[in-house]
Amino acid sequence: MNPDGGQSWDNLTADLVERVVSFLDPNEVVCTVKEINKAMASQFREKVAIRLSQPVPHHAFNRHWSRPEAVHNFTRSKRQELLLLTARSGSLANLQVAVKTAGCELSCEVFYAATQGGNLEMCQWLQEEDCFHVSEEVAAAAARSGHLETRFELEYGSVSRVRKPWMPDVVTGAAYGFDLAALQDLHQTFLSYGGGSGNYASRLLTRTTLAEALVSPTPDWRAKVEWLQAQGCRLHGEQYFDSGALVSRPDAVERAQWLLVEVEGEEEDVVMDIFTCAVHFGNLPLIRYLRVGRDWLLGRTKEAVVTAASAGNKALLVELVTLGWRLDGWTAQAAVEGGHLHILKWMGAGVVRKRIQELAQQHRTLLKYATSCGSVEVMEWLLNEIDLPWSGEKFFNLAVAAGSPAVLEWLVARGVPMGDDGELYVTAAHHHDLVMLRCLRRLDCPWGPGVFSRAVYDRGSTVEVLQWLHAEGCPVDWEEARSRAKTRKNQYVRDANAVAVHAWIESIAPS
């Protein structure tokens, strides 16, 4: 095909284009196919969502996320979530772009997500960046994702050298991520290490193993369930299973029906677990199925509407109200905390608006939540429509702590003074947040007294943050900085940051 003019696509019928595109990842359709020409954009106009946890074409990812303004309205937690989702997608090139833009530390959760994605090169790169965590949970997670070889290539060189105590959890993970043939092969391999005895076999296959097979994403999940049942595995009502995985499946209702038959007489807690996850996932068909004949659900799951509001899922919220759930002030607070203005506007009329005002009078925390979520639009709506009392000065630290440049700029634009004690810099340094530090500098926030020394010890900055402060002209009392760095190193002997900070200050401070 001609990638420049797209002429060969023009020669295909709409039906044939549909068939070709059906073999592509959804993100490829949104990011590449729709860009070919107007006809493609029109034919696939319903394809609009890009899921960062799935592979995104690098050209599209780089075009959007390499720009600093791409995360301008993101709080720190959202920037960290960007790293997790990108790691889970398995694209090292995209992760490297995201790391540069996010401006926050790599956590062990990023390595865990990368292991799930099964990209060995990404995992090795994260190891080089000191983002590495070895555990039984990581091994099981690799098996669940169908990438067991990736995990053991990192530490052992082969699956055959896995530690024996880990084997049951790894088999359980494989029941989720492997097809039946691969599961049986792994089970037989591990079984041979135990001499093939009945006792060892019973330890390898448990009720949890069966529960994982039930929620498995592989097409042969039914065959795995039947094979495990033939090996003696059974479920009980109190047995743990991954409700989140179950509700995410297209055939979730069928799986739930099978499960509820298996735990007949003990179904109430199981229904609660599935329903709660169905609300989080927004699985409306499953919610409707579980609601039928179960009026007791209304009383035990009042927080369902709060969950829907927190996610900004208006369709789910409307469905829950239709099925009998009632809105309250806590629903409004959840919408505020999530920054979902469209939910607040939908709730803003009549008696619901009155409940919002009552909640505000009782707690006066709605603006605090709006600040923490980083939504300028929500803050303005609350001030204009609900007429909440507020003090702008106290929200500066909240905005910096939340890592929200947009709210910070909005406060400055309203003429709210930033203060001259330097506390905003110290707070941003404490969170190792270069994005917020740059924003404060851009807004001409005063340094204030002792910022550098306070960042060295009081709030535990990193070398990178301190180097930035120094390069930007932050006043430094080197004697005080050396003293605090030494105290921090001696007090926290196992803190690698403390050791690195002390070494750097000693290397650069005037003698």
XYZ file of C-alpha atoms in Angstrom:
511
model
C 0.000 0.000 0.000
C 1.088 3.559 -0.652
C 1.570 5.236 2.749
C 1.925 8.694 1.213
C -1.126 9.096 -0.962
C -3.253 6.274 0.376
C -4.373 5.517 -3.208
C -4.586 1.753 -2.711
C -7.026 2.233 0.178
C -9.240 4.279 -2.134
C -9.595 1.263 -4.418
C -11.031 -0.952 -1.669
C -14.731 -1.296 -0.970
C -16.023 -0.285 2.453
C -16.689 -3.937 3.363
C -13.159 -4.979 2.435
C -11.687 -2.085 4.396
C -13.728 -3.224 7.415
C -12.274 -6.735 7.103
C -8.695 -5.494 6.779
C -9.054 -3.137 9.727
C -10.610 -5.885 11.882
C -7.147 -7.476 12.089
C -5.576 -4.316 13.522
C -5.302 -3.252 17.141
C -7.991 -0.692 18.107
C -5.333 1.933 18.836
C -3.848 1.420 15.366
C -7.242 2.202 13.859
C -7.619 5.437 15.832
C -4.026 6.634 15.469
C -3.161 5.503 11.939
C -6.051 4.281 9.780
C -8.277 7.288 10.502
C -5.396 9.577 9.520
C -5.151 8.171 5.978
C -7.946 10.251 4.466
C -11.364 11.760 5.177
C -13.188 8.638 3.993
C -11.378 6.517 6.566
C -12.042 9.072 9.286
C -15.745 9.024 8.416
C -16.025 5.230 8.114
C -14.478 4.679 11.550
C -15.736 7.824 13.294
C -17.019 5.781 16.257
C -13.450 4.644 16.951
C -12.279 7.463 19.190
C -10.897 5.992 22.423
C -7.167 5.328 22.791
C -6.282 2.889 25.574
C -2.783 3.594 26.854
C -2.521 0.144 28.458
C -2.606 -1.335 24.941
C 0.049 -0.778 22.238
C -0.130 2.744 20.789
C 1.714 3.481 17.505
C 4.888 5.296 18.482
C 4.431 8.103 15.957
C 1.077 9.000 17.534
C 2.252 8.542 21.122
C 5.344 10.659 20.562
C 3.396 13.390 18.754
C 1.051 13.840 21.705
C 3.012 12.926 24.837
C 6.448 14.361 24.031
C 5.063 17.876 24.559
C 5.282 19.240 28.151
C 1.817 20.765 27.769
C 0.379 17.247 27.337
C 0.545 16.777 31.122
C -0.123 20.398 32.032
C -3.557 19.589 33.475
C -2.379 16.344 35.105
C -1.849 15.974 38.819
C 1.178 13.964 39.926
C -0.929 10.862 40.474
C -2.231 11.108 36.900
C 1.317 11.460 35.581
C 2.309 8.354 37.536
C -0.719 6.567 36.100
C 0.491 7.505 32.609
C 3.752 5.669 33.340
C 1.937 2.579 34.630
C -0.410 2.338 31.654
C 2.391 2.865 29.153
C 4.560 0.230 30.842
C 1.657 -2.204 30.712
C 1.357 -1.657 26.948
C 4.794 -3.193 26.407
C 6.258 -0.324 24.338
C 9.686 0.725 25.590
C 9.930 3.622 23.125
C 6.624 5.016 24.385
C 7.606 4.518 28.023
C 10.828 6.469 27.514
C 8.813 9.362 26.067
C 6.356 9.212 28.982
C 9.133 9.140 31.598
C 10.698 12.281 30.150
C 7.389 14.148 30.046
C 5.957 12.980 33.392
C 8.816 14.418 35.437
C 8.272 12.087 38.393
C 10.060 9.084 39.873
C 9.843 5.551 38.527
C 8.251 3.279 41.126
C 8.421 -0.489 41.536
C 4.796 -0.562 40.328
C 6.086 0.484 36.896
C 8.321 -2.603 36.781
C 5.392 -4.758 37.884
C 3.307 -3.317 35.035
C 6.145 -3.888 32.557
C 6.364 -7.525 33.638
C 2.664 -7.884 32.897
C 3.303 -6.473 29.419
C 5.962 -9.121 28.806
C 8.514 -6.836 27.110
C 11.913 -8.207 28.157
C 13.774 -5.210 26.719
C 11.596 -2.823 28.759
C 12.151 -4.810 31.944
C 15.910 -4.804 31.376
C 15.868 -1.037 30.742
C 13.957 -0.481 33.975
C 16.543 -2.609 35.785
C 19.239 -0.281 34.464
C 17.188 2.653 35.793
C 17.105 0.985 39.254
C 13.386 0.324 38.873
C 13.328 -3.400 39.669
C 11.443 -5.536 42.145
C 11.798 -9.316 42.480
C 9.079 -11.197 44.325
C 6.716 -14.121 44.264
C 3.966 -11.694 43.260
C 5.927 -10.528 40.219
C 6.490 -14.136 39.116
C 2.786 -14.929 39.414
C 1.893 -11.709 37.599
C 4.152 -12.692 34.708
C 2.402 -16.043 34.465
C -1.010 -14.360 34.597
C -0.036 -12.188 31.648
C 1.207 -15.205 29.688
C 4.781 -13.928 29.835
C 6.402 -16.240 32.371
C 9.546 -16.658 30.270
C 10.117 -12.891 30.343
C 10.087 -12.786 34.118
C 12.425 -15.722 34.600
C 14.765 -14.664 31.818
C 15.428 -11.591 33.961
C 16.483 -13.461 37.078
C 16.997 -17.159 36.444
C 17.535 -17.729 32.735
C 14.727 -20.319 32.427
C 11.446 -21.430 33.973
C 13.016 -24.702 35.103
C 14.998 -22.855 37.790
C 12.005 -21.272 39.534
C 12.042 -21.562 43.308
C 9.953 -24.474 44.518
C 7.891 -22.505 47.095
C 6.743 -20.197 44.291
C 5.428 -22.986 42.070
C 1.778 -23.117 43.286
C 1.360 -19.359 42.780
C 3.027 -19.528 39.372
C 0.715 -22.376 38.294
C -2.237 -20.345 39.546
C -1.054 -17.394 37.472
C -0.662 -19.700 34.476
C -4.255 -20.896 34.893
C -5.182 -17.315 34.123
C -2.692 -16.389 31.405
C -1.821 -19.653 29.609
C -3.962 -21.744 27.287
C -4.881 -25.262 28.434
C -1.995 -27.026 26.689
C 0.624 -24.648 28.138
C -0.958 -24.878 31.597
C -0.885 -28.671 31.508
C 2.737 -28.636 30.340
C 3.833 -26.251 33.116
C 1.885 -28.261 35.678
C 3.565 -31.475 34.564
C 7.015 -29.840 34.655
C 6.533 -28.578 38.203
C 4.904 -31.844 39.260
C 8.017 -33.757 38.229
C 10.061 -31.727 40.746
C 7.900 -33.088 43.538
C 8.209 -36.703 42.427
C 4.644 -36.772 41.085
C 3.186 -37.521 44.511
C -0.476 -36.906 45.267
C 0.303 -34.534 48.138
C 2.480 -32.326 45.966
C -0.108 -32.357 43.188
C -2.778 -31.130 45.599
C -0.528 -28.248 46.652
C 0.091 -27.214 43.050
C -3.616 -27.025 42.145
C -5.916 -25.201 44.547
C -9.338 -23.557 44.583
C -7.583 -20.320 43.691
C -6.232 -21.992 40.559
C -9.780 -22.805 39.469
C -10.926 -19.263 40.246
C -8.166 -17.850 38.042
C -9.118 -20.124 35.148
C -12.721 -18.957 35.444
C -11.759 -15.330 34.821
C -9.037 -16.116 32.274
C -8.853 -14.041 29.058
C -7.946 -17.075 26.921
C -10.651 -18.408 24.549
C -10.412 -21.893 26.085
C -11.269 -20.790 29.631
C -14.148 -23.280 29.807
C -11.805 -26.159 28.912
C -9.357 -25.063 31.612
C -12.140 -24.923 34.189
C -13.321 -28.413 33.228
C -9.776 -29.837 33.358
C -9.121 -28.328 36.790
C -12.434 -29.660 38.068
C -11.398 -33.095 36.802
C -8.229 -32.710 38.901
C -10.408 -32.161 41.982
C -10.473 -28.346 42.188
C -13.669 -26.821 43.604
C -14.963 -23.353 44.447
C -16.671 -22.094 47.602
C -18.463 -18.853 48.332
C -15.667 -17.477 50.481
C -13.016 -18.297 47.907
C -11.084 -15.352 46.511
C -11.384 -14.721 42.786
C -10.534 -11.785 40.560
C -13.893 -10.079 40.161
C -12.269 -7.292 38.173
C -11.059 -9.720 35.532
C -14.443 -11.444 35.353
C -16.450 -8.275 34.776
C -14.061 -7.099 32.046
C -14.849 -10.099 29.837
C -17.360 -9.782 26.970
C -19.079 -12.930 28.287
C -19.077 -11.731 31.912
C -22.765 -12.565 32.407
C -22.172 -16.197 31.352
C -19.199 -16.532 33.703
C -21.159 -14.966 36.559
C -24.027 -17.382 35.953
C -21.607 -20.340 36.080
C -19.989 -19.039 39.263
C -23.270 -18.420 41.089
C -24.414 -21.965 40.304
C -21.154 -23.313 41.765
C -21.535 -21.343 45.015
C -25.286 -21.802 45.401
C -26.327 -21.019 48.957
C -23.260 -18.827 49.510
C -23.841 -16.361 46.718
C -24.501 -13.078 48.549
C -20.876 -12.103 49.168
C -19.918 -13.274 45.680
C -22.666 -11.141 44.139
C -21.455 -8.169 46.176
C -17.894 -8.592 44.901
C -18.954 -8.968 41.276
C -21.417 -6.077 41.478
C -18.857 -3.728 43.015
C -16.381 -4.499 40.235
C -19.091 -4.264 37.574
C -19.812 -0.724 38.761
C -16.115 0.177 38.638
C -15.857 -1.284 35.143
C -19.175 0.163 33.969
C -20.517 -3.224 32.815
C -24.196 -2.334 32.430
C -25.461 -5.750 31.186
C -23.875 -7.465 34.192
C -25.267 -4.846 36.592
C -28.767 -5.390 35.190
C -28.389 -9.177 35.497
C -27.226 -9.004 39.121
C -29.964 -6.529 40.089
C -32.842 -8.829 39.009
C -34.505 -10.368 42.075
C -31.970 -8.901 44.500
C -33.571 -5.897 46.202
C -31.118 -6.319 49.078
C -28.376 -4.969 46.787
C -29.747 -1.426 47.074
C -29.213 -1.273 50.807
C -25.760 -2.863 50.783
C -24.264 -0.967 47.844
C -25.289 2.658 48.392
C -21.765 3.692 47.415
C -22.338 2.509 43.830
C -23.522 5.965 42.746
C -20.467 7.496 44.411
C -18.232 5.180 42.390
C -20.006 6.125 39.159
C -19.709 9.836 39.922
C -16.048 9.458 40.843
C -15.381 7.833 37.469
C -17.348 10.513 35.626
C -19.559 7.829 34.087
C -22.865 9.591 33.514
C -24.440 6.670 31.615
C -23.717 4.376 34.556
C -25.046 6.917 37.036
C -28.292 7.278 35.087
C -28.644 3.482 34.868
C -28.120 3.042 38.617
C -30.736 5.687 39.404
C -33.133 3.962 37.004
C -32.530 0.652 38.801
C -33.335 2.175 42.196
C -30.180 3.725 43.642
C -30.437 7.242 45.130
C -28.085 10.209 44.808
C -26.787 12.180 47.797
C -24.232 14.799 48.721
C -21.432 12.240 48.793
C -22.101 11.598 45.121
C -21.486 15.293 44.483
C -18.274 15.220 46.481
C -17.045 12.261 44.423
C -17.747 14.174 41.210
C -15.831 17.167 42.556
C -12.879 15.051 43.635
C -12.787 13.445 40.199
C -13.039 16.801 38.434
C -16.192 15.797 36.529
C -18.033 19.003 35.744
C -20.571 17.269 33.474
C -21.731 15.138 36.426
C -22.071 18.191 38.665
C -24.090 20.048 36.043
C -26.363 17.034 35.626
C -26.830 16.857 39.399
C -27.059 20.609 39.877
C -30.828 21.083 39.632
C -33.530 20.902 42.281
C -33.207 18.742 45.358
C -29.816 17.339 44.379
C -28.307 20.811 44.271
C -29.733 21.435 47.729
C -27.905 18.339 48.982
C -24.658 19.660 47.536
C -25.133 22.907 49.449
C -25.968 21.038 52.657
C -22.836 18.935 52.324
C -20.759 22.039 51.695
C -22.183 23.689 54.837
C -21.363 20.604 56.910
C -17.843 20.020 55.646
C -16.733 22.969 53.487
C -14.321 20.602 51.716
C -15.573 20.623 48.132
C -13.108 23.282 46.976
C -10.298 21.379 48.655
C -11.213 18.292 46.647
C -11.456 20.367 43.469
C -7.968 21.728 44.126
C -6.590 18.242 44.687
C -8.090 16.918 41.451
C -6.593 19.772 39.451
C -9.826 20.941 37.805
C -10.038 24.680 37.251
C -13.460 24.286 35.619
C -14.917 22.549 38.674
C -13.529 25.188 41.035
C -15.053 27.982 38.969
C -18.410 26.211 38.777
C -18.529 25.690 42.540
C -17.659 29.324 43.208
C -20.162 30.677 40.681
C -23.076 28.233 41.044
C -22.868 27.030 44.649
C -21.312 30.225 46.044
C -18.891 28.435 48.366
C -16.737 30.485 50.747
C -13.017 30.139 50.125
C -9.565 31.449 50.950
C -7.269 31.331 47.949
C -4.000 31.446 49.894
C -4.471 28.071 51.572
C -5.162 26.413 48.227
C -1.681 27.138 46.862
C -0.034 24.426 48.928
C -2.870 22.040 48.091
C -2.326 22.677 44.382
C 1.436 22.148 44.654
C 1.014 19.020 46.785
C -1.422 17.647 44.208
C 0.987 18.549 41.402
C -1.479 20.656 39.433
C 0.084 23.440 37.309
C -3.307 24.443 35.885
C -4.789 25.243 39.312
C -1.615 27.054 40.330
C -1.792 29.287 37.259
C -5.509 29.872 37.823
C -4.881 31.024 41.398
C -2.172 33.432 40.230
C -4.465 34.766 37.493
C -7.075 35.535 40.177
C -4.493 37.642 42.005
C -4.025 35.274 44.947
C -0.605 35.952 46.565
C 1.826 33.013 46.589
C 3.585 34.043 49.771
C 7.293 34.719 50.192
C 8.390 31.961 52.581
C 9.438 29.494 49.843
C 7.185 26.774 51.219
C 5.752 26.051 47.767
C 9.210 25.158 46.448
C 9.901 22.953 49.451
C 6.584 21.132 48.987
C 7.280 20.498 45.288
C 10.820 19.360 46.113
C 9.447 16.963 48.722
C 7.382 15.320 45.984
C 10.397 15.272 43.618
C 8.166 17.102 41.147
C 10.166 18.967 38.507
C 7.013 19.883 36.588
C 5.685 21.872 39.556
C 9.083 23.377 40.328
C 9.348 24.675 36.759
C 5.812 26.037 36.981
C 6.592 27.920 40.218
C 9.691 29.419 38.641
C 7.771 30.417 35.521
C 5.209 32.193 37.725
C 8.013 34.098 39.519
C 7.333 32.543 42.896
C 9.821 34.077 45.401
C 12.547 31.737 46.670
C 12.107 32.631 50.315
C 14.607 31.991 53.103
C 16.452 28.675 53.432
C 14.608 26.835 50.647
C 17.658 24.875 49.511
C 18.670 23.731 53.003
C 15.097 22.828 53.893
C 14.828 20.790 50.701
C 18.042 18.958 51.598
C 16.751 17.644 54.898
C 13.258 18.623 55.997
C 11.464 17.137 53.000
C 13.990 14.673 51.566
C 14.725 15.902 48.035
C 16.761 14.002 45.432
C 20.036 15.059 43.805
C 18.172 15.859 40.578
C 15.826 18.273 42.369
C 18.649 19.965 44.260
C 20.678 20.309 41.061
C 17.693 21.991 39.449
C 17.274 24.420 42.365
C 20.965 25.289 42.224
C 20.954 25.759 38.429
C 17.904 28.036 38.650
C 19.645 30.353 41.075
C 18.112 29.310 44.393
C 20.180 30.956 47.171
C 22.371 28.399 48.977
C 23.909 28.528 52.440
C 26.531 25.839 51.787
C 27.532 25.427 55.423
C 23.909 24.829 56.405
C 23.335 22.555 53.395
C 26.395 20.406 54.226
C 25.316 20.128 57.844
C 21.788 19.061 56.944
C 22.978 16.614 54.288
C 25.334 14.985 56.784
C 22.619 14.783 59.438
C 20.206 13.242 56.949
C 22.769 10.655 55.800
C 23.627 9.651 59.379
C 19.986 9.493 60.407
C 18.805 7.482 57.391
C 21.757 5.188 56.683
C 19.785 2.967 54.286
C 18.356 5.842 52.269
C 20.151 5.873 48.909
C 18.885 9.396 48.225
C 20.365 10.653 51.494
C 23.767 9.157 50.655
C 23.692 10.547 47.106
C 22.642 14.026 48.263
C 25.440 14.146 50.844
C 28.035 13.039 48.288
C 26.885 15.588 45.719
C 26.850 18.508 48.145
C 30.314 17.587 49.427
C 31.566 17.502 45.833
C 30.191 20.913 44.872
C 30.246 22.975 48.084
C 33.098 25.471 48.462
C 35.768 24.156 50.835
